[in-house]
PDB file of C-alpha atoms in Angstrom:
ATOM      1  CA  UNK D   1     108.617 126.910 162.504  1.00 55.00           C
ATOM      2  CA  UNK D   2     106.798 128.190 165.787  1.00 59.00           C
ATOM      3  CA  UNK D   3     103.666 127.335 164.377  1.00 57.00           C
ATOM      4  CA  UNK D   4     104.909 123.970 164.059  1.00 54.00           C
ATOM      5  CA  UNK D   5     106.636 123.627 167.443  1.00 55.00           C
ATOM      6  CA  UNK D   6     103.313 124.892 168.984  1.00 49.00           C
ATOM      7  CA  UNK D   7     101.489 122.465 167.489  1.00 48.00           C
ATOM      8  CA  UNK D   8     103.689 119.664 168.288  1.00 49.00           C
ATOM      9  CA  UNK D   9     103.201 121.130 172.443  1.00 47.00           C
ATOM     10  CA  UNK D  10      99.716 121.096 171.770  1.00 42.00           C
ATOM     11  CA  UNK D  11      99.089 117.941 170.419  1.00 41.00           C
ATOM     12  CA  UNK D  12     101.255 116.184 172.811  1.00 41.00           C
ATOM     13  CA  UNK D  13      99.349 118.356 175.912  1.00 41.00           C
ATOM     14  CA  UNK D  14      96.087 117.026 174.721  1.00 38.00           C
ATOM     15  CA  UNK D  15      97.312 113.359 174.595  1.00 37.00           C
ATOM     16  CA  UNK D  16      98.800 113.508 177.980  1.00 38.00           C
ATOM     17  CA  UNK D  17      95.133 114.603 179.375  1.00 38.00           C
ATOM     18  CA  UNK D  18      93.340 112.397 177.853  1.00 39.00           C
ATOM     19  CA  UNK D  19      94.480 109.580 180.080  1.00 44.00           C
ATOM     20  CA  UNK D  20      92.922 106.810 182.151  1.00 53.00           C
ATOM     21  CA  UNK D  21      94.188 107.741 185.233  1.00 62.00           C
ATOM     22  CA  UNK D  22      91.842 109.503 187.720  1.00 76.00           C
ATOM     23  CA  UNK D  23      95.016 110.569 190.572  1.00 88.00           C
ATOM     24  CA  UNK D  24      98.460 110.270 190.599  1.00 94.00           C
ATOM     25  CA  UNK D  25      99.895 108.057 193.724  1.00 96.00           C
ATOM     26  CA  UNK D  26      97.644 105.780 195.596  1.00 96.00           C
ATOM     27  CA  UNK D  27      98.628 104.223 199.107  1.00 98.00           C
ATOM     28  CA  UNK D  28      96.398 101.149 200.622  1.00 97.00           C
ATOM     29  CA  UNK D  29      95.876  97.665 201.720  1.00 98.00           C
ATOM     30  CA  UNK D  30      95.642  94.498 199.758  1.00 97.00           C
ATOM     31  CA  UNK D  31      93.770  91.400 200.760  1.00 96.00           C
ATOM     32  CA  UNK D  32      93.773  88.089 199.177  1.00 93.00           C
ATOM     33  CA  UNK D  33      95.035  84.646 199.980  1.00 89.00           C
ATOM     34  CA  UNK D  34      97.947  86.862 200.474  1.00 90.00           C
ATOM     35  CA  UNK D  35      97.542  90.432 202.427  1.00 94.00           C
ATOM     36  CA  UNK D  36     100.066  93.712 202.255  1.00 96.00           C
ATOM     37  CA  UNK D  37     100.235  97.006 201.379  1.00 98.00           C
ATOM     38  CA  UNK D  38     100.041  98.281 197.942  1.00 97.00           C
ATOM     39  CA  UNK D  39     101.531 101.719 196.529  1.00 98.00           C
ATOM     40  CA  UNK D  40     100.252 102.827 192.815  1.00 97.00           C
ATOM     41  CA  UNK D  41     102.432 105.556 191.137  1.00 97.00           C
ATOM     42  CA  UNK D  42     101.293 107.077 187.747  1.00 96.00           C
ATOM     43  CA  UNK D  43     104.435 108.239 185.434  1.00 96.00           C
ATOM     44  CA  UNK D  44     102.281 109.278 182.552  1.00 92.00           C
ATOM     45  CA  UNK D  45      98.444 109.484 181.779  1.00 88.00           C
ATOM     46  CA  UNK D  46      98.455 105.539 181.559  1.00 94.00           C
ATOM     47  CA  UNK D  47     101.336 104.035 182.492  1.00 96.00           C
ATOM     48  CA  UNK D  48     102.015 103.074 186.672  1.00 97.00           C
ATOM     49  CA  UNK D  49     104.274 101.295 188.580  1.00 98.00           C
ATOM     50  CA  UNK D  50     103.156  99.350 191.654  1.00 98.00           C
ATOM     51  CA  UNK D  51     104.575  98.224 194.556  1.00 98.00           C
ATOM     52  CA  UNK D  52     103.317  95.158 196.676  1.00 97.00           C
ATOM     53  CA  UNK D  53     104.544  93.811 200.117  1.00 97.00           C
ATOM     54  CA  UNK D  54     102.796  91.087 201.159  1.00 96.00           C
ATOM     55  CA  UNK D  55     102.462  88.341 204.009  1.00 92.00           C
ATOM     56  CA  UNK D  56     101.610  84.756 203.379  1.00 82.00           C
ATOM     57  CA  UNK D  57     103.001  81.313 204.615  1.00 74.00           C
ATOM     58  CA  UNK D  58     104.708  82.953 207.493  1.00 79.00           C
ATOM     59  CA  UNK D  59     107.019  85.053 205.043  1.00 87.00           C
ATOM     60  CA  UNK D  60     107.426  88.245 202.969  1.00 94.00           C
ATOM     61  CA  UNK D  61     106.749  88.681 199.531  1.00 95.00           C
ATOM     62  CA  UNK D  62     108.216  92.179 197.375  1.00 97.00           C
ATOM     63  CA  UNK D  63     106.864  92.665 194.347  1.00 97.00           C
ATOM     64  CA  UNK D  64     107.229  95.368 191.721  1.00 98.00           C
ATOM     65  CA  UNK D  65     104.803  95.701 188.630  1.00 98.00           C
ATOM     66  CA  UNK D  66     104.624  98.126 185.170  1.00 98.00           C
ATOM     67  CA  UNK D  67     101.231  98.394 184.846  1.00 98.00           C
ATOM     68  CA  UNK D  68      99.336  99.997 181.380  1.00 97.00           C
ATOM     69  CA  UNK D  69      95.577 101.537 182.246  1.00 96.00           C
ATOM     70  CA  UNK D  70      92.601 101.842 179.892  1.00 95.00           C
ATOM     71  CA  UNK D  71      89.069 103.375 180.453  1.00 94.00           C
ATOM     72  CA  UNK D  72      86.697 100.366 180.693  1.00 94.00           C
ATOM     73  CA  UNK D  73      83.141 100.656 179.056  1.00 94.00           C
ATOM     74  CA  UNK D  74      83.240 104.317 178.894  1.00 91.00           C
ATOM     75  CA  UNK D  75      82.581 105.206 182.613  1.00 93.00           C
ATOM     76  CA  UNK D  76      84.192 108.138 184.292  1.00 91.00           C
ATOM     77  CA  UNK D  77      86.561 106.197 187.276  1.00 92.00           C
ATOM     78  CA  UNK D  78      86.343 103.230 186.145  1.00 96.00           C
ATOM     79  CA  UNK D  79      89.863 101.675 184.571  1.00 95.00           C
ATOM     80  CA  UNK D  80      90.924  98.581 183.399  1.00 97.00           C
ATOM     81  CA  UNK D  81      94.774  97.262 183.286  1.00 98.00           C
ATOM     82  CA  UNK D  82      97.442  94.598 182.805  1.00 98.00           C
ATOM     83  CA  UNK D  83     100.705  94.701 183.175  1.00 98.00           C
ATOM     84  CA  UNK D  84     103.772  92.553 183.935  1.00 98.00           C
ATOM     85  CA  UNK D  85     106.779  92.453 187.123  1.00 98.00           C
ATOM     86  CA  UNK D  86     108.893  90.306 189.340  1.00 98.00           C
ATOM     87  CA  UNK D  87     109.384  89.384 193.055  1.00 97.00           C
ATOM     88  CA  UNK D  88     111.256  87.768 195.718  1.00 97.00           C
ATOM     89  CA  UNK D  89     110.199  86.147 198.600  1.00 94.00           C
ATOM     90  CA  UNK D  90     111.377  85.042 201.812  1.00 91.00           C
ATOM     91  CA  UNK D  91     109.455  82.084 204.192  1.00 82.00           C
ATOM     92  CA  UNK D  92     110.883  80.560 207.384  1.00 77.00           C
ATOM     93  CA  UNK D  93     109.163  77.562 206.607  1.00 66.00           C
ATOM     94  CA  UNK D  94     105.552  76.542 207.779  1.00 62.00           C
ATOM     95  CA  UNK D  95     103.464  73.705 208.250  1.00 55.00           C
ATOM     96  CA  UNK D  96     101.006  73.185 205.155  1.00 59.00           C
ATOM     97  CA  UNK D  97      98.173  70.258 205.913  1.00 54.00           C
ATOM     98  CA  UNK D  98     100.386  69.273 208.279  1.00 56.00           C
ATOM     99  CA  UNK D  99     103.797  68.786 206.903  1.00 59.00           C
ATOM    100  CA  UNK D 100     106.205  71.400 207.986  1.00 58.00           C
ATOM    101  CA  UNK D 101     108.254  72.596 204.936  1.00 66.00           C
ATOM    102  CA  UNK D 102     112.013  74.017 204.790  1.00 76.00           C
ATOM    103  CA  UNK D 103     112.755  77.769 204.621  1.00 81.00           C
ATOM    104  CA  UNK D 104     113.101  79.113 201.211  1.00 82.00           C
ATOM    105  CA  UNK D 105     113.639  82.401 199.005  1.00 91.00           C
ATOM    106  CA  UNK D 106     111.972  82.609 195.783  1.00 91.00           C
ATOM    107  CA  UNK D 107     112.390  85.323 192.820  1.00 97.00           C
ATOM    108  CA  UNK D 108     110.121  84.824 189.871  1.00 97.00           C
ATOM    109  CA  UNK D 109     107.826  86.810 187.312  1.00 98.00           C
ATOM    110  CA  UNK D 110     104.358  88.028 187.460  1.00 98.00           C
ATOM    111  CA  UNK D 111     101.373  88.964 185.568  1.00 97.00           C
ATOM    112  CA  UNK D 112      98.682  90.865 186.539  1.00 98.00           C
ATOM    113  CA  UNK D 113      94.890  91.862 185.091  1.00 98.00           C
ATOM    114  CA  UNK D 114      92.451  93.997 187.062  1.00 97.00           C
ATOM    115  CA  UNK D 115      89.776  96.741 187.010  1.00 98.00           C
ATOM    116  CA  UNK D 116      89.635  99.718 189.989  1.00 97.00           C
ATOM    117  CA  UNK D 117      87.099 102.594 190.645  1.00 96.00           C
ATOM    118  CA  UNK D 118      88.068 106.107 191.577  1.00 95.00           C
ATOM    119  CA  UNK D 119      85.427 107.781 193.748  1.00 94.00           C
ATOM    120  CA  UNK D 120      85.165 110.914 192.759  1.00 88.00           C
ATOM    121  CA  UNK D 121      83.063 112.189 196.229  1.00 90.00           C
ATOM    122  CA  UNK D 122      86.245 110.936 198.395  1.00 93.00           C
ATOM    123  CA  UNK D 123      89.659 110.548 197.798  1.00 94.00           C
ATOM    124  CA  UNK D 124      89.650 106.520 197.396  1.00 95.00           C
ATOM    125  CA  UNK D 125      89.662 104.009 194.759  1.00 95.00           C
ATOM    126  CA  UNK D 126      88.779 100.281 194.832  1.00 97.00           C
ATOM    127  CA  UNK D 127      90.206  97.566 192.596  1.00 97.00           C
ATOM    128  CA  UNK D 128      90.173  93.723 191.834  1.00 98.00           C
ATOM    129  CA  UNK D 129      92.679  91.842 190.118  1.00 97.00           C
ATOM    130  CA  UNK D 130      94.270  88.766 189.136  1.00 97.00           C
ATOM    131  CA  UNK D 131      97.769  88.159 189.671  1.00 97.00           C
ATOM    132  CA  UNK D 132      99.473  85.133 188.771  1.00 97.00           C
ATOM    133  CA  UNK D 133     102.941  84.280 188.825  1.00 96.00           C
ATOM    134  CA  UNK D 134     105.939  81.602 188.413  1.00 97.00           C
ATOM    135  CA  UNK D 135     109.029  81.357 190.972  1.00 94.00           C
ATOM    136  CA  UNK D 136     111.961  80.770 188.881  1.00 96.00           C
ATOM    137  CA  UNK D 137     114.036  79.642 191.556  1.00 92.00           C
ATOM    138  CA  UNK D 138     113.545  78.613 195.240  1.00 85.00           C
ATOM    139  CA  UNK D 139     109.813  76.935 195.555  1.00 80.00           C
ATOM    140  CA  UNK D 140     109.476  76.758 191.884  1.00 87.00           C
ATOM    141  CA  UNK D 141     106.231  76.635 190.035  1.00 91.00           C
ATOM    142  CA  UNK D 142     103.160  78.276 188.605  1.00 95.00           C
ATOM    143  CA  UNK D 143     100.801  79.980 191.210  1.00 92.00           C
ATOM    144  CA  UNK D 144      97.418  80.798 189.661  1.00 93.00           C
ATOM    145  CA  UNK D 145      95.987  82.163 192.722  1.00 90.00           C
ATOM    146  CA  UNK D 146      96.944  85.748 193.645  1.00 90.00           C
ATOM    147  CA  UNK D 147      94.032  87.860 192.833  1.00 91.00           C
ATOM    148  CA  UNK D 148      93.331  90.286 195.506  1.00 96.00           C
ATOM    149  CA  UNK D 149      91.058  93.373 196.395  1.00 97.00           C
ATOM    150  CA  UNK D 150      93.005  96.580 197.218  1.00 97.00           C
ATOM    151  CA  UNK D 151      91.676  99.607 198.513  1.00 97.00           C
ATOM    152  CA  UNK D 152      94.026 102.677 198.029  1.00 97.00           C
ATOM    153  CA  UNK D 153      93.931 106.582 199.336  1.00 97.00           C
ATOM    154  CA  UNK D 154      94.728 108.685 196.174  1.00 94.00           C
ATOM    155  CA  UNK D 155      96.243 111.994 196.126  1.00 90.00           C
TER     156      UNK D 155
END
């Protein structure tokens, strides 16, 4: 009985160590058509939560994502990921092509597909992703232009 329990504990430990991550938490900047802050925290070897606080169109958007990470191309420190989540955004109204739009609040769902590299020499990583979204309320519709470059301090 003890050998069985020890074998299970050993197997779980090995599977936990065989992960895609090279860090536990990363905090940094995100730049694309929207700019902002990003925080990513791993809950296990392959799963992470990412929070994004960004600004665009004279407004503010908060996004939460759940991501699955895997090693890419058998390169240590290079990981690809995909995931899903949701956002809420607030805009005061802006001028788009000379037309004044009203203020609105949006709520929607997001997907994400990306790749990132964790540098071994310095505690930073760099990533690029595509984050399409669908606004379900407020200014509704599909937004395919959510890609960005992220640079994070990792620890």
